[in-house]
Amino acid sequence: MPDRFAPAQILDRITADTLALHRALRTVAPDHAAALAARITDAQELAGTSLRLFLGLAEHTPHPSSADLLRLERIAQIAKAAQDAGAELTAALARSVENRRRRAEAASGRVVLIGPSPQQFIESATDLLDRIPALYRAIHRDRLLPPSPLTDQPR
């Protein structure tokens, strides 16, 4: 994180990195283990950056208002989406390697594969990543329409 805590810039970077990861997942072959491992690392970095942003905001707002808590909740949801996407990609990697092993060990040319395919795990990860830009927009929308201190309702 930079010396000066700049939550908006960090959130912008998280969203840009999410969109780049999303694009990369559209082109990665489910049986290319090294590419999947790199995308898992990308998702984990997104989650880590999101959690550091959460910690920074929590430290800068010792007595959070309702709006602050909503923003923290949404950033926690961003971290969860990134972590869950990483978990789905890890499942895709494990399933891909398992499928390759089964094919290599098969005495006959026929292999029965059970459970979701690596591609299904990758698609689940992209669905989870789709939440992050939506949460980003919600955070920015909340900043534009802060709650009124008197009614706790948008102005």
PDB file of C-alpha atoms in Angstrom:
ATOM      1  CA  MET A   1       0.000   0.000   0.000  1.00  0.00           C
ATOM      2  CA  PRO A   2       1.295   3.503  -0.695  1.00  0.00           C
ATOM      3  CA  ASP A   3       2.457   5.738   2.150  1.00  0.00           C
ATOM      4  CA  ARG A   4      -0.645   7.894   1.871  1.00  0.00           C
ATOM      5  CA  PHE A   5      -3.754   5.788   2.373  1.00  0.00           C
ATOM      6  CA  ALA A   6      -5.889   6.313  -0.762  1.00  0.00           C
ATOM      7  CA  PRO A   7      -8.909   3.980  -0.554  1.00  0.00           C
ATOM      8  CA  ALA A   8     -10.465   5.165  -3.825  1.00  0.00           C
ATOM      9  CA  GLN A   9      -7.293   4.421  -5.767  1.00  0.00           C
ATOM     10  CA  ILE A  10      -6.905   1.018  -4.118  1.00  0.00           C
ATOM     11  CA  LEU A  11     -10.513   0.177  -4.902  1.00  0.00           C
ATOM     12  CA  ASP A  12      -9.993   1.316  -8.506  1.00  0.00           C
ATOM     13  CA  ARG A  13      -6.977  -0.987  -8.772  1.00  0.00           C
ATOM     14  CA  ILE A  14      -8.887  -3.928  -7.264  1.00  0.00           C
ATOM     15  CA  THR A  15     -11.648  -3.473  -9.811  1.00  0.00           C
ATOM     16  CA  ALA A  16      -9.247  -3.088 -12.741  1.00  0.00           C
ATOM     17  CA  ASP A  17      -7.349  -6.202 -11.635  1.00  0.00           C
ATOM     18  CA  THR A  18     -10.636  -8.083 -11.281  1.00  0.00           C
ATOM     19  CA  LEU A  19     -11.641  -7.192 -14.832  1.00  0.00           C
ATOM     20  CA  ALA A  20      -8.212  -8.277 -16.118  1.00  0.00           C
ATOM     21  CA  LEU A  21      -8.498 -11.593 -14.259  1.00  0.00           C
ATOM     22  CA  HIS A  22     -12.004 -12.076 -15.602  1.00  0.00           C
ATOM     23  CA  ARG A  23     -10.728 -11.577 -19.180  1.00  0.00           C
ATOM     24  CA  ALA A  24      -7.815 -13.949 -18.564  1.00  0.00           C
ATOM     25  CA  LEU A  25     -10.171 -16.653 -17.315  1.00  0.00           C
ATOM     26  CA  ARG A  26     -12.149 -16.454 -20.551  1.00  0.00           C
ATOM     27  CA  THR A  27      -9.028 -17.553 -22.459  1.00  0.00           C
ATOM     28  CA  VAL A  28      -7.335 -20.004 -20.066  1.00  0.00           C
ATOM     29  CA  ALA A  29      -7.571 -23.681 -21.010  1.00  0.00           C
ATOM     30  CA  PRO A  30      -8.842 -25.726 -18.044  1.00  0.00           C
ATOM     31  CA  ASP A  31      -6.120 -28.334 -18.562  1.00  0.00           C
ATOM     32  CA  HIS A  32      -3.245 -25.842 -18.530  1.00  0.00           C
ATOM     33  CA  ALA A  33      -2.132 -26.185 -14.925  1.00  0.00           C
ATOM     34  CA  ALA A  34       0.460 -23.385 -14.928  1.00  0.00           C
ATOM     35  CA  ALA A  35      -2.040 -20.847 -16.284  1.00  0.00           C
ATOM     36  CA  LEU A  36      -4.627 -21.891 -13.697  1.00  0.00           C
ATOM     37  CA  ALA A  37      -2.055 -21.629 -10.905  1.00  0.00           C
ATOM     38  CA  ALA A  38      -1.173 -18.097 -12.052  1.00  0.00           C
ATOM     39  CA  ARG A  39      -4.856 -17.104 -12.037  1.00  0.00           C
ATOM     40  CA  ILE A  40      -5.248 -18.556  -8.535  1.00  0.00           C
ATOM     41  CA  THR A  41      -2.386 -16.340  -7.398  1.00  0.00           C
ATOM     42  CA  ASP A  42      -4.099 -13.341  -9.039  1.00  0.00           C
ATOM     43  CA  ALA A  43      -7.342 -14.072  -7.157  1.00  0.00           C
ATOM     44  CA  GLN A  44      -5.455 -14.448  -3.891  1.00  0.00           C
ATOM     45  CA  GLU A  45      -3.717 -11.113  -4.469  1.00  0.00           C
ATOM     46  CA  LEU A  46      -7.116  -9.486  -5.058  1.00  0.00           C
ATOM     47  CA  ALA A  47      -8.377 -10.921  -1.790  1.00  0.00           C
ATOM     48  CA  GLY A  48      -5.258  -9.781   0.061  1.00  0.00           C
ATOM     49  CA  THR A  49      -5.471  -6.257  -1.338  1.00  0.00           C
ATOM     50  CA  SER A  50      -9.158  -6.112  -0.410  1.00  0.00           C
ATOM     51  CA  LEU A  51      -8.464  -7.237   3.137  1.00  0.00           C
ATOM     52  CA  ARG A  52      -5.653  -4.687   3.512  1.00  0.00           C
ATOM     53  CA  LEU A  53      -8.075  -2.013   2.281  1.00  0.00           C
ATOM     54  CA  PHE A  54     -10.626  -3.216   4.832  1.00  0.00           C
ATOM     55  CA  LEU A  55      -8.031  -3.030   7.622  1.00  0.00           C
ATOM     56  CA  GLY A  56      -6.892   0.427   6.533  1.00  0.00           C
ATOM     57  CA  LEU A  57     -10.438   1.773   6.477  1.00  0.00           C
ATOM     58  CA  ALA A  58     -11.252   0.159   9.810  1.00  0.00           C
ATOM     59  CA  GLU A  59      -8.168   1.771  11.365  1.00  0.00           C
ATOM     60  CA  HIS A  60      -9.036   5.194   9.915  1.00  0.00           C
ATOM     61  CA  THR A  61     -12.616   5.083  11.236  1.00  0.00           C
ATOM     62  CA  PRO A  62     -12.458   4.097  14.921  1.00  0.00           C
ATOM     63  CA  HIS A  63     -16.126   5.078  15.418  1.00  0.00           C
ATOM     64  CA  PRO A  64     -17.749   4.058  12.134  1.00  0.00           C
ATOM     65  CA  SER A  65     -21.077   5.468  11.058  1.00  0.00           C
ATOM     66  CA  SER A  66     -23.740   3.395   9.372  1.00  0.00           C
ATOM     67  CA  ALA A  67     -22.371   4.464   5.972  1.00  0.00           C
ATOM     68  CA  ASP A  68     -18.834   3.499   7.018  1.00  0.00           C
ATOM     69  CA  LEU A  69     -20.064   0.086   8.138  1.00  0.00           C
ATOM     70  CA  LEU A  70     -21.895  -0.416   4.834  1.00  0.00           C
ATOM     71  CA  ARG A  71     -18.714   0.443   2.945  1.00  0.00           C
ATOM     72  CA  LEU A  72     -16.709  -1.960   5.136  1.00  0.00           C
ATOM     73  CA  GLU A  73     -19.311  -4.654   4.558  1.00  0.00           C
ATOM     74  CA  ARG A  74     -19.058  -4.227   0.801  1.00  0.00           C
ATOM     75  CA  ILE A  75     -15.268  -4.341   0.884  1.00  0.00           C
ATOM     76  CA  ALA A  76     -15.473  -7.523   2.978  1.00  0.00           C
ATOM     77  CA  GLN A  77     -17.817  -8.926   0.315  1.00  0.00           C
ATOM     78  CA  ILE A  78     -15.237  -8.025  -2.352  1.00  0.00           C
ATOM     79  CA  ALA A  79     -12.571  -9.925  -0.389  1.00  0.00           C
ATOM     80  CA  LYS A  80     -14.915 -12.897  -0.006  1.00  0.00           C
ATOM     81  CA  ALA A  81     -15.750 -12.944  -3.723  1.00  0.00           C
ATOM     82  CA  ALA A  82     -12.042 -12.910  -4.573  1.00  0.00           C
ATOM     83  CA  GLN A  83     -11.276 -15.648  -2.043  1.00  0.00           C
ATOM     84  CA  ASP A  84     -14.177 -17.772  -3.240  1.00  0.00           C
ATOM     85  CA  ALA A  85     -13.076 -17.303  -6.860  1.00  0.00           C
ATOM     86  CA  GLY A  86      -9.590 -18.430  -5.858  1.00  0.00           C
ATOM     87  CA  ALA A  87     -11.076 -21.506  -4.183  1.00  0.00           C
ATOM     88  CA  GLU A  88     -13.073 -22.353  -7.317  1.00  0.00           C
ATOM     89  CA  LEU A  89      -9.957 -21.968  -9.455  1.00  0.00           C
ATOM     90  CA  THR A  90      -8.031 -24.198  -7.055  1.00  0.00           C
ATOM     91  CA  ALA A  91     -10.783 -26.802  -7.407  1.00  0.00           C
ATOM     92  CA  ALA A  92     -10.493 -26.473 -11.211  1.00  0.00           C
ATOM     93  CA  LEU A  93      -6.738 -27.026 -10.966  1.00  0.00           C
ATOM     94  CA  ALA A  94      -7.112 -30.067  -8.720  1.00  0.00           C
ATOM     95  CA  ARG A  95      -9.825 -31.554 -10.940  1.00  0.00           C
ATOM     96  CA  SER A  96      -7.777 -30.905 -14.071  1.00  0.00           C
ATOM     97  CA  VAL A  97      -4.719 -32.663 -12.657  1.00  0.00           C
ATOM     98  CA  GLU A  98      -6.886 -35.505 -11.341  1.00  0.00           C
ATOM     99  CA  ASN A  99      -8.472 -35.963 -14.772  1.00  0.00           C
ATOM    100  CA  ARG A 100      -5.073 -36.001 -16.462  1.00  0.00           C
ATOM    101  CA  ARG A 101      -3.831 -38.582 -13.962  1.00  0.00           C
ATOM    102  CA  ARG A 102      -6.875 -40.803 -14.533  1.00  0.00           C
ATOM    103  CA  ARG A 103      -6.394 -40.622 -18.297  1.00  0.00           C
ATOM    104  CA  ALA A 104      -2.710 -41.487 -17.940  1.00  0.00           C
ATOM    105  CA  GLU A 105      -3.453 -44.458 -15.666  1.00  0.00           C
ATOM    106  CA  ALA A 106      -6.370 -45.811 -17.697  1.00  0.00           C
ATOM    107  CA  ALA A 107      -5.670 -49.220 -19.210  1.00  0.00           C
ATOM    108  CA  SER A 108      -8.320 -48.660 -21.837  1.00  0.00           C
ATOM    109  CA  GLY A 109      -8.949 -45.497 -23.790  1.00  0.00           C
ATOM    110  CA  ARG A 110     -12.190 -44.914 -21.898  1.00  0.00           C
ATOM    111  CA  VAL A 111     -12.102 -42.851 -18.696  1.00  0.00           C
ATOM    112  CA  VAL A 112     -15.129 -42.008 -16.578  1.00  0.00           C
ATOM    113  CA  LEU A 113     -14.857 -38.558 -15.016  1.00  0.00           C
ATOM    114  CA  ILE A 114     -17.193 -37.753 -12.135  1.00  0.00           C
ATOM    115  CA  GLY A 115     -18.172 -34.360 -10.742  1.00  0.00           C
ATOM    116  CA  PRO A 116     -17.962 -30.860 -12.104  1.00  0.00           C
ATOM    117  CA  SER A 117     -15.466 -30.293 -14.885  1.00  0.00           C
ATOM    118  CA  PRO A 118     -12.566 -27.874 -14.494  1.00  0.00           C
ATOM    119  CA  GLN A 119     -14.380 -25.531 -16.891  1.00  0.00           C
ATOM    120  CA  GLN A 120     -17.434 -25.484 -14.614  1.00  0.00           C
ATOM    121  CA  PHE A 121     -15.250 -24.431 -11.681  1.00  0.00           C
ATOM    122  CA  ILE A 122     -13.690 -21.702 -13.836  1.00  0.00           C
ATOM    123  CA  GLU A 123     -17.147 -20.457 -14.858  1.00  0.00           C
ATOM    124  CA  SER A 124     -18.163 -20.370 -11.193  1.00  0.00           C
ATOM    125  CA  ALA A 125     -15.050 -18.299 -10.433  1.00  0.00           C
ATOM    126  CA  THR A 126     -15.920 -15.803 -13.183  1.00  0.00           C
ATOM    127  CA  ASP A 127     -19.452 -15.517 -11.798  1.00  0.00           C
ATOM    128  CA  LEU A 128     -18.006 -14.722  -8.362  1.00  0.00           C
ATOM    129  CA  LEU A 129     -15.670 -12.129  -9.862  1.00  0.00           C
ATOM    130  CA  ASP A 130     -18.662 -10.462 -11.557  1.00  0.00           C
ATOM    131  CA  ARG A 131     -19.800  -9.346  -8.088  1.00  0.00           C
ATOM    132  CA  ILE A 132     -16.727  -7.182  -7.515  1.00  0.00           C
ATOM    133  CA  PRO A 133     -17.451  -4.455 -10.127  1.00  0.00           C
ATOM    134  CA  ALA A 134     -21.068  -4.348  -8.902  1.00  0.00           C
ATOM    135  CA  LEU A 135     -19.866  -3.814  -5.320  1.00  0.00           C
ATOM    136  CA  TYR A 136     -17.404  -1.176  -6.571  1.00  0.00           C
ATOM    137  CA  ARG A 137     -20.255   0.726  -8.238  1.00  0.00           C
ATOM    138  CA  ALA A 138     -22.357   0.448  -5.072  1.00  0.00           C
ATOM    139  CA  ILE A 139     -19.527   1.878  -2.965  1.00  0.00           C
ATOM    140  CA  HIS A 140     -19.142   4.822  -5.326  1.00  0.00           C
ATOM    141  CA  ARG A 141     -22.892   5.325  -5.417  1.00  0.00           C
ATOM    142  CA  ASP A 142     -22.940   5.432  -1.624  1.00  0.00           C
ATOM    143  CA  ARG A 143     -20.242   8.097  -1.586  1.00  0.00           C
ATOM    144  CA  LEU A 144     -22.274  10.239  -3.951  1.00  0.00           C
ATOM    145  CA  LEU A 145     -25.384   9.913  -1.793  1.00  0.00           C
ATOM    146  CA  PRO A 146     -24.194   9.753   1.818  1.00  0.00           C
ATOM    147  CA  PRO A 147     -26.810   9.101   4.479  1.00  0.00           C
ATOM    148  CA  SER A 148     -28.226  12.101   6.241  1.00  0.00           C
ATOM    149  CA  PRO A 149     -26.919  12.293   9.825  1.00  0.00           C
ATOM    150  CA  LEU A 150     -30.425  13.082  11.082  1.00  0.00           C
ATOM    151  CA  THR A 151     -32.470  10.404   9.372  1.00  0.00           C
ATOM    152  CA  ASP A 152     -29.782   7.888   8.317  1.00  0.00           C
ATOM    153  CA  GLN A 153     -31.548   7.862   4.943  1.00  0.00           C
ATOM    154  CA  PRO A 154     -30.158   8.940   1.557  1.00  0.00           C
ATOM    155  CA  ARG A 155     -30.733  12.597   0.768  1.00  0.00           C
TER     156      ARG A 155
END
